Each structure stands twice: as structure tokens, then as C-alpha cells.
PDB file of C-alpha atoms in Angstrom:
ATOM      1  CA  MET A   1      47.730 -14.250 -65.459  1.00 50.00           C
ATOM      2  CA  GLN A   2      44.370 -13.962 -63.734  1.00 54.00           C
ATOM      3  CA  SER A   3      45.852 -13.682 -60.257  1.00 62.00           C
ATOM      4  CA  SER A   4      48.071 -10.682 -60.979  1.00 68.00           C
ATOM      5  CA  ARG A   5      45.241  -8.871 -62.784  1.00 67.00           C
ATOM      6  CA  ALA A   6      42.828  -9.657 -59.956  1.00 69.00           C
ATOM      7  CA  THR A   7      45.371  -8.461 -57.396  1.00 66.00           C
ATOM      8  CA  LEU A   8      45.897  -5.199 -59.261  1.00 63.00           C
ATOM      9  CA  GLN A   9      42.147  -4.669 -59.517  1.00 67.00           C
ATOM     10  CA  ALA A  10      41.648  -5.348 -55.800  1.00 64.00           C
ATOM     11  CA  LEU A  11      44.441  -2.956 -54.832  1.00 59.00           C
ATOM     12  CA  HIS A  12      43.037  -0.282 -57.112  1.00 58.00           C
ATOM     13  CA  ARG A  13      39.544  -0.656 -55.634  1.00 59.00           C
ATOM     14  CA  GLN A  14      40.907  -0.385 -52.079  1.00 57.00           C
ATOM     15  CA  ALA A  15      42.801   2.784 -52.948  1.00 56.00           C
ATOM     16  CA  PHE A  16      39.550   4.452 -53.978  1.00 54.00           C
ATOM     17  CA  ARG A  17      37.606   3.453 -50.861  1.00 54.00           C
ATOM     18  CA  PRO A  18      38.185   5.555 -47.753  1.00 53.00           C
ATOM     19  CA  ALA A  19      38.638   3.557 -44.558  1.00 51.00           C
ATOM     20  CA  LEU A  20      35.978   5.442 -42.597  1.00 50.00           C
ATOM     21  CA  PHE A  21      32.967   7.357 -43.790  1.00 50.00           C
ATOM     22  CA  LYS A  22      31.796  10.260 -41.640  1.00 50.00           C
ATOM     23  CA  PHE A  23      28.689  10.464 -43.764  1.00 49.00           C
ATOM     24  CA  LYS A  24      26.519   7.964 -45.514  1.00 48.00           C
ATOM     25  CA  PRO A  25      27.674   7.776 -49.151  1.00 49.00           C
ATOM     26  CA  LEU A  26      25.152   8.259 -51.923  1.00 49.00           C
ATOM     27  CA  ILE A  27      24.485   4.859 -53.426  1.00 50.00           C
ATOM     28  CA  ARG A  28      23.053   4.856 -56.890  1.00 58.00           C
ATOM     29  CA  HIS A  29      21.408   1.700 -58.072  1.00 77.00           C
ATOM     30  CA  LEU A  30      21.941   0.492 -61.587  1.00 80.00           C
ATOM     31  CA  SER A  31      18.629   0.521 -63.414  1.00 87.00           C
ATOM     32  CA  ALA A  32      17.553  -2.517 -65.386  1.00 89.00           C
ATOM     33  CA  GLU A  33      17.508  -0.378 -68.539  1.00 92.00           C
ATOM     34  CA  THR A  34      21.088   0.831 -68.018  1.00 91.00           C
ATOM     35  CA  ARG A  35      22.272  -2.704 -67.184  1.00 92.00           C
ATOM     36  CA  ALA A  36      20.662  -4.001 -70.383  1.00 94.00           C
ATOM     37  CA  THR A  37      22.294  -1.206 -72.398  1.00 94.00           C
ATOM     38  CA  ILE A  38      25.720  -2.031 -70.964  1.00 95.00           C
ATOM     39  CA  ASP A  39      25.196  -5.790 -71.438  1.00 96.00           C
ATOM     40  CA  LYS A  40      24.344  -5.159 -75.092  1.00 96.00           C
ATOM     41  CA  ALA A  41      27.378  -2.902 -75.575  1.00 96.00           C
ATOM     42  CA  VAL A  42      29.753  -5.381 -73.916  1.00 96.00           C
ATOM     43  CA  ALA A  43      28.408  -8.156 -76.156  1.00 96.00           C
ATOM     44  CA  SER A  44      28.577  -6.027 -79.329  1.00 96.00           C
ATOM     45  CA  SER A  45      32.179  -6.872 -80.124  1.00 96.00           C
ATOM     46  CA  PRO A  46      34.968  -9.125 -78.828  1.00 97.00           C
ATOM     47  CA  VAL A  47      36.938  -6.062 -77.636  1.00 97.00           C
ATOM     48  CA  VAL A  48      34.983  -3.179 -76.118  1.00 97.00           C
ATOM     49  CA  LEU A  49      36.403   0.017 -74.679  1.00 98.00           C
ATOM     50  CA  PHE A  50      34.261   2.489 -72.783  1.00 97.00           C
ATOM     51  CA  MET A  51      36.135   5.753 -73.019  1.00 97.00           C
ATOM     52  CA  LYS A  52      35.908   9.524 -72.896  1.00 97.00           C
ATOM     53  CA  GLY A  53      35.715  10.655 -76.485  1.00 96.00           C
ATOM     54  CA  THR A  54      36.240   8.528 -79.565  1.00 96.00           C
ATOM     55  CA  PRO A  55      39.225   6.535 -80.836  1.00 96.00           C
ATOM     56  CA  ASP A  56      39.927   9.306 -83.353  1.00 96.00           C
ATOM     57  CA  LEU A  57      39.469  12.075 -80.793  1.00 96.00           C
ATOM     58  CA  PRO A  58      40.018  10.883 -77.203  1.00 96.00           C
ATOM     59  CA  GLN A  59      38.948  13.443 -74.612  1.00 96.00           C
ATOM     60  CA  CYS A  60      41.360  12.446 -71.849  1.00 95.00           C
ATOM     61  CA  GLY A  61      44.906  11.165 -71.571  1.00 96.00           C
ATOM     62  CA  PHE A  62      43.869   7.817 -70.116  1.00 97.00           C
ATOM     63  CA  SER A  63      41.513   7.153 -73.032  1.00 97.00           C
ATOM     64  CA  ARG A  64      44.252   8.214 -75.466  1.00 97.00           C
ATOM     65  CA  THR A  65      46.711   5.835 -73.776  1.00 97.00           C
ATOM     66  CA  SER A  66      44.203   2.961 -73.861  1.00 97.00           C
ATOM     67  CA  ILE A  67      43.594   3.420 -77.580  1.00 97.00           C
ATOM     68  CA  ALA A  68      47.348   3.601 -78.198  1.00 97.00           C
ATOM     69  CA  ILE A  69      47.918   0.346 -76.291  1.00 97.00           C
ATOM     70  CA  LEU A  70      45.201  -1.480 -78.228  1.00 97.00           C
ATOM     71  CA  GLY A  71      46.737  -0.159 -81.454  1.00 95.00           C
ATOM     72  CA  MET A  72      50.240  -1.292 -80.443  1.00 95.00           C
ATOM     73  CA  GLN A  73      48.838  -4.701 -79.560  1.00 95.00           C
ATOM     74  CA  GLY A  74      47.348  -4.998 -83.049  1.00 95.00           C
ATOM     75  CA  VAL A  75      43.674  -5.394 -82.160  1.00 95.00           C
ATOM     76  CA  ASP A  76      41.632  -6.061 -85.285  1.00 95.00           C
ATOM     77  CA  PRO A  77      39.441  -2.972 -85.935  1.00 94.00           C
ATOM     78  CA  ASN A  78      36.644  -5.315 -87.066  1.00 94.00           C
ATOM     79  CA  LYS A  79      36.638  -6.918 -83.621  1.00 96.00           C
ATOM     80  CA  PHE A  80      36.687  -3.655 -81.672  1.00 96.00           C
ATOM     81  CA  ALA A  81      34.004  -1.240 -80.498  1.00 97.00           C
ATOM     82  CA  ALA A  82      34.381   1.965 -78.509  1.00 97.00           C
ATOM     83  CA  TYR A  83      31.670   3.796 -76.600  1.00 97.00           C
ATOM     84  CA  ASN A  84      31.912   7.460 -75.680  1.00 97.00           C
ATOM     85  CA  VAL A  85      30.642   7.751 -72.095  1.00 96.00           C
ATOM     86  CA  LEU A  86      30.591  11.553 -72.363  1.00 96.00           C
ATOM     87  CA  GLU A  87      27.501  11.269 -74.558  1.00 95.00           C
ATOM     88  CA  ASP A  88      25.426   9.547 -71.854  1.00 92.00           C
ATOM     89  CA  ASP A  89      25.865  10.377 -68.171  1.00 91.00           C
ATOM     90  CA  GLU A  90      23.664   7.469 -67.074  1.00 91.00           C
ATOM     91  CA  LEU A  91      25.930   5.090 -69.009  1.00 91.00           C
ATOM     92  CA  ARG A  92      29.009   6.745 -67.507  1.00 92.00           C
ATOM     93  CA  GLN A  93      27.782   6.399 -63.919  1.00 91.00           C
ATOM     94  CA  GLY A  94      26.131   3.021 -64.452  1.00 93.00           C
ATOM     95  CA  LEU A  95      29.280   1.552 -65.938  1.00 94.00           C
ATOM     96  CA  LYS A  96      31.166   2.226 -62.711  1.00 91.00           C
ATOM     97  CA  GLN A  97      28.580   0.206 -60.790  1.00 91.00           C
ATOM     98  CA  TYR A  98      28.339  -2.487 -63.450  1.00 94.00           C
ATOM     99  CA  SER A  99      32.059  -3.258 -63.217  1.00 93.00           C
ATOM    100  CA  ASP A 100      32.635  -2.096 -59.630  1.00 91.00           C
ATOM    101  CA  TRP A 101      35.474  -0.015 -61.072  1.00 93.00           C
ATOM    102  CA  PRO A 102      35.609   3.717 -60.322  1.00 92.00           C
ATOM    103  CA  THR A 103      37.330   5.063 -63.418  1.00 94.00           C
ATOM    104  CA  ILE A 104      36.953   5.384 -67.171  1.00 96.00           C
ATOM    105  CA  PRO A 105      38.233   4.007 -69.575  1.00 97.00           C
ATOM    106  CA  GLN A 106      37.195   0.393 -69.047  1.00 97.00           C
ATOM    107  CA  LEU A 107      38.222  -2.514 -71.258  1.00 97.00           C
ATOM    108  CA  TYR A 108      36.195  -5.686 -71.857  1.00 97.00           C
ATOM    109  CA  VAL A 109      37.506  -8.656 -73.834  1.00 97.00           C
ATOM    110  CA  SER A 110      35.089 -11.447 -74.735  1.00 96.00           C
ATOM    111  CA  LYS A 111      32.501  -9.938 -72.359  1.00 95.00           C
ATOM    112  CA  GLU A 112      34.975 -10.090 -69.457  1.00 95.00           C
ATOM    113  CA  PHE A 113      36.032  -6.948 -67.617  1.00 96.00           C
ATOM    114  CA  VAL A 114      39.805  -6.538 -67.892  1.00 97.00           C
ATOM    115  CA  GLY A 115      40.368  -3.231 -66.126  1.00 96.00           C
ATOM    116  CA  GLY A 116      41.102   0.430 -66.562  1.00 96.00           C
ATOM    117  CA  CYS A 117      44.029   2.227 -68.121  1.00 96.00           C
ATOM    118  CA  ASP A 118      46.402   1.411 -65.248  1.00 96.00           C
ATOM    119  CA  ILE A 119      45.683  -2.314 -65.570  1.00 96.00           C
ATOM    120  CA  MET A 120      46.051  -2.115 -69.350  1.00 97.00           C
ATOM    121  CA  ILE A 121      49.454  -0.432 -69.003  1.00 97.00           C
ATOM    122  CA  SER A 122      50.656  -3.056 -66.543  1.00 96.00           C
ATOM    123  CA  MET A 123      49.383  -5.954 -68.667  1.00 96.00           C
ATOM    124  CA  HIS A 124      50.882  -4.388 -71.805  1.00 96.00           C
ATOM    125  CA  GLN A 125      54.265  -4.026 -70.131  1.00 96.00           C
ATOM    126  CA  ASN A 126      54.385  -7.554 -68.692  1.00 96.00           C
ATOM    127  CA  GLY A 127      53.014  -9.274 -71.799  1.00 95.00           C
ATOM    128  CA  GLU A 128      49.720 -10.448 -70.267  1.00 96.00           C
ATOM    129  CA  LEU A 129      47.582  -8.260 -72.528  1.00 96.00           C
ATOM    130  CA  SER A 130      49.237  -9.577 -75.668  1.00 95.00           C
ATOM    131  CA  LYS A 131      48.719 -13.145 -74.479  1.00 95.00           C
ATOM    132  CA  LEU A 132      45.053 -12.496 -73.591  1.00 96.00           C
ATOM    133  CA  LEU A 133      44.281 -10.823 -76.930  1.00 96.00           C
ATOM    134  CA  GLU A 134      46.015 -13.598 -78.846  1.00 94.00           C
ATOM    135  CA  GLU A 135      44.167 -16.306 -76.891  1.00 94.00           C
ATOM    136  CA  LYS A 136      40.849 -14.610 -77.643  1.00 95.00           C
ATOM    137  CA  GLY A 137      41.690 -14.343 -81.357  1.00 94.00           C
ATOM    138  CA  VAL A 138      41.142 -10.604 -81.625  1.00 94.00           C
ATOM    139  CA  LEU A 139      44.430  -9.565 -83.187  1.00 93.00           C
ATOM    140  CA  ALA A 140      44.625  -8.469 -86.805  1.00 90.00           C
ATOM    141  CA  LEU A 141      46.661 -10.796 -88.958  1.00 74.00           C
ATOM    142  CA  THR A 142      49.872  -9.311 -90.303  1.00 54.00           C
ATOM    143  CA  GLU A 143      50.813  -9.992 -93.911  1.00 47.00           C
ATOM    144  CA  THR A 144      53.379 -12.569 -92.716  1.00 49.00           C
ATOM    145  CA  LYS A 145      50.804 -14.427 -90.598  1.00 59.00           C
ATOM    146  CA  LYS A 146      48.270 -14.332 -93.458  1.00 54.00           C
ATOM    147  CA  ALA A 147      50.827 -15.883 -95.801  1.00 53.00           C
ATOM    148  CA  GLU A 148      51.713 -18.545 -93.208  1.00 62.00           C
ATOM    149  CA  GLU A 149      48.048 -19.449 -92.686  1.00 60.00           C
ATOM    150  CA  GLU A 150      47.401 -19.639 -96.420  1.00 64.00           C
ATOM    151  CA  GLY A 151      50.479 -21.862 -96.794  1.00 65.00           C
ATOM    152  CA  ASN A 152      49.216 -24.182 -94.064  1.00 66.00           C
ATOM    153  CA  LYS A 153      45.816 -24.526 -95.764  1.00 63.00           C
ATOM    154  CA  SER A 154      47.246 -25.790 -99.027  1.00 57.00           C
TER     155      SER A 154
END
């Protein structure tokens, strides 16, 4: 599971890096304050999505798709937090450096960076996302699973 996700992330990063620069790129350094803010956000919930807009009103198609995937997967709303990067430009730019990932949205599960929308789609389609979310215990229990668990306790 890790190797295919890591491969996809590496390929995605390479696609966004030109082979030759004719100019020196502007390198922004992540401030300690911004890093601390992102660390706190990532640790705030088992599943964290940095997105454009809110879950109820996504402001881009990729954010909308990411929310839809997490909904289809059955992520427990009590174990999920979303952060609107459009409200804080420093967060938006700092997040890209924090994860070394050029795009938003960005998904973190148990403080671990998973990837952007393209990675989420791929993992959703091949079953890796479902497996990861189940392993981390962040899925909402269905009525059937609740009944099974209660039956096992007695």
C-alpha cells in the first residue's frame, strides 16, 4: 500500500517541477509560527482535510471531490476536521511547503500526509483508502456493525 502511494506522490511532484530553471525560483521559508499552526491542525483530528471552502460549501471541484470520497468511505464526522485555506493565505502557502505537495486539497490521516485529490481518487478506486481508514479506526459504524459489536460484548 505504501509503495504505490509513495510512487504516485513522487510522480506527481516530478510533474510539477520543471527540468531546468532559467531563473532562480522564489523560495519561501515556512515560519515557525505557521509550522506550529499546521502541526496543531494536523493533530486536531484523526482525519484532517485542508481544502478550498468548507465541507458544506467547497470552493473548487477538487475539494468537492475529496469531501465526496471521504463521505463515500464513511469517515466518522466526529473524527474529521476540515480547514479552509482560502481564509488564510499564509496557511495556504505554508501547507505546500509543510507537505512538499503543490496542490490543495491535502489529506492527513493520523497525522500522516496521504496526498491530494488525485491520490485520494486513486486510493479510493483501488481500495487502499478504505483499508487505510479502516486500519486507523476512523470510519463511522453502520447500524449493522454496531449491532454486531454489541452482540460480541455480551
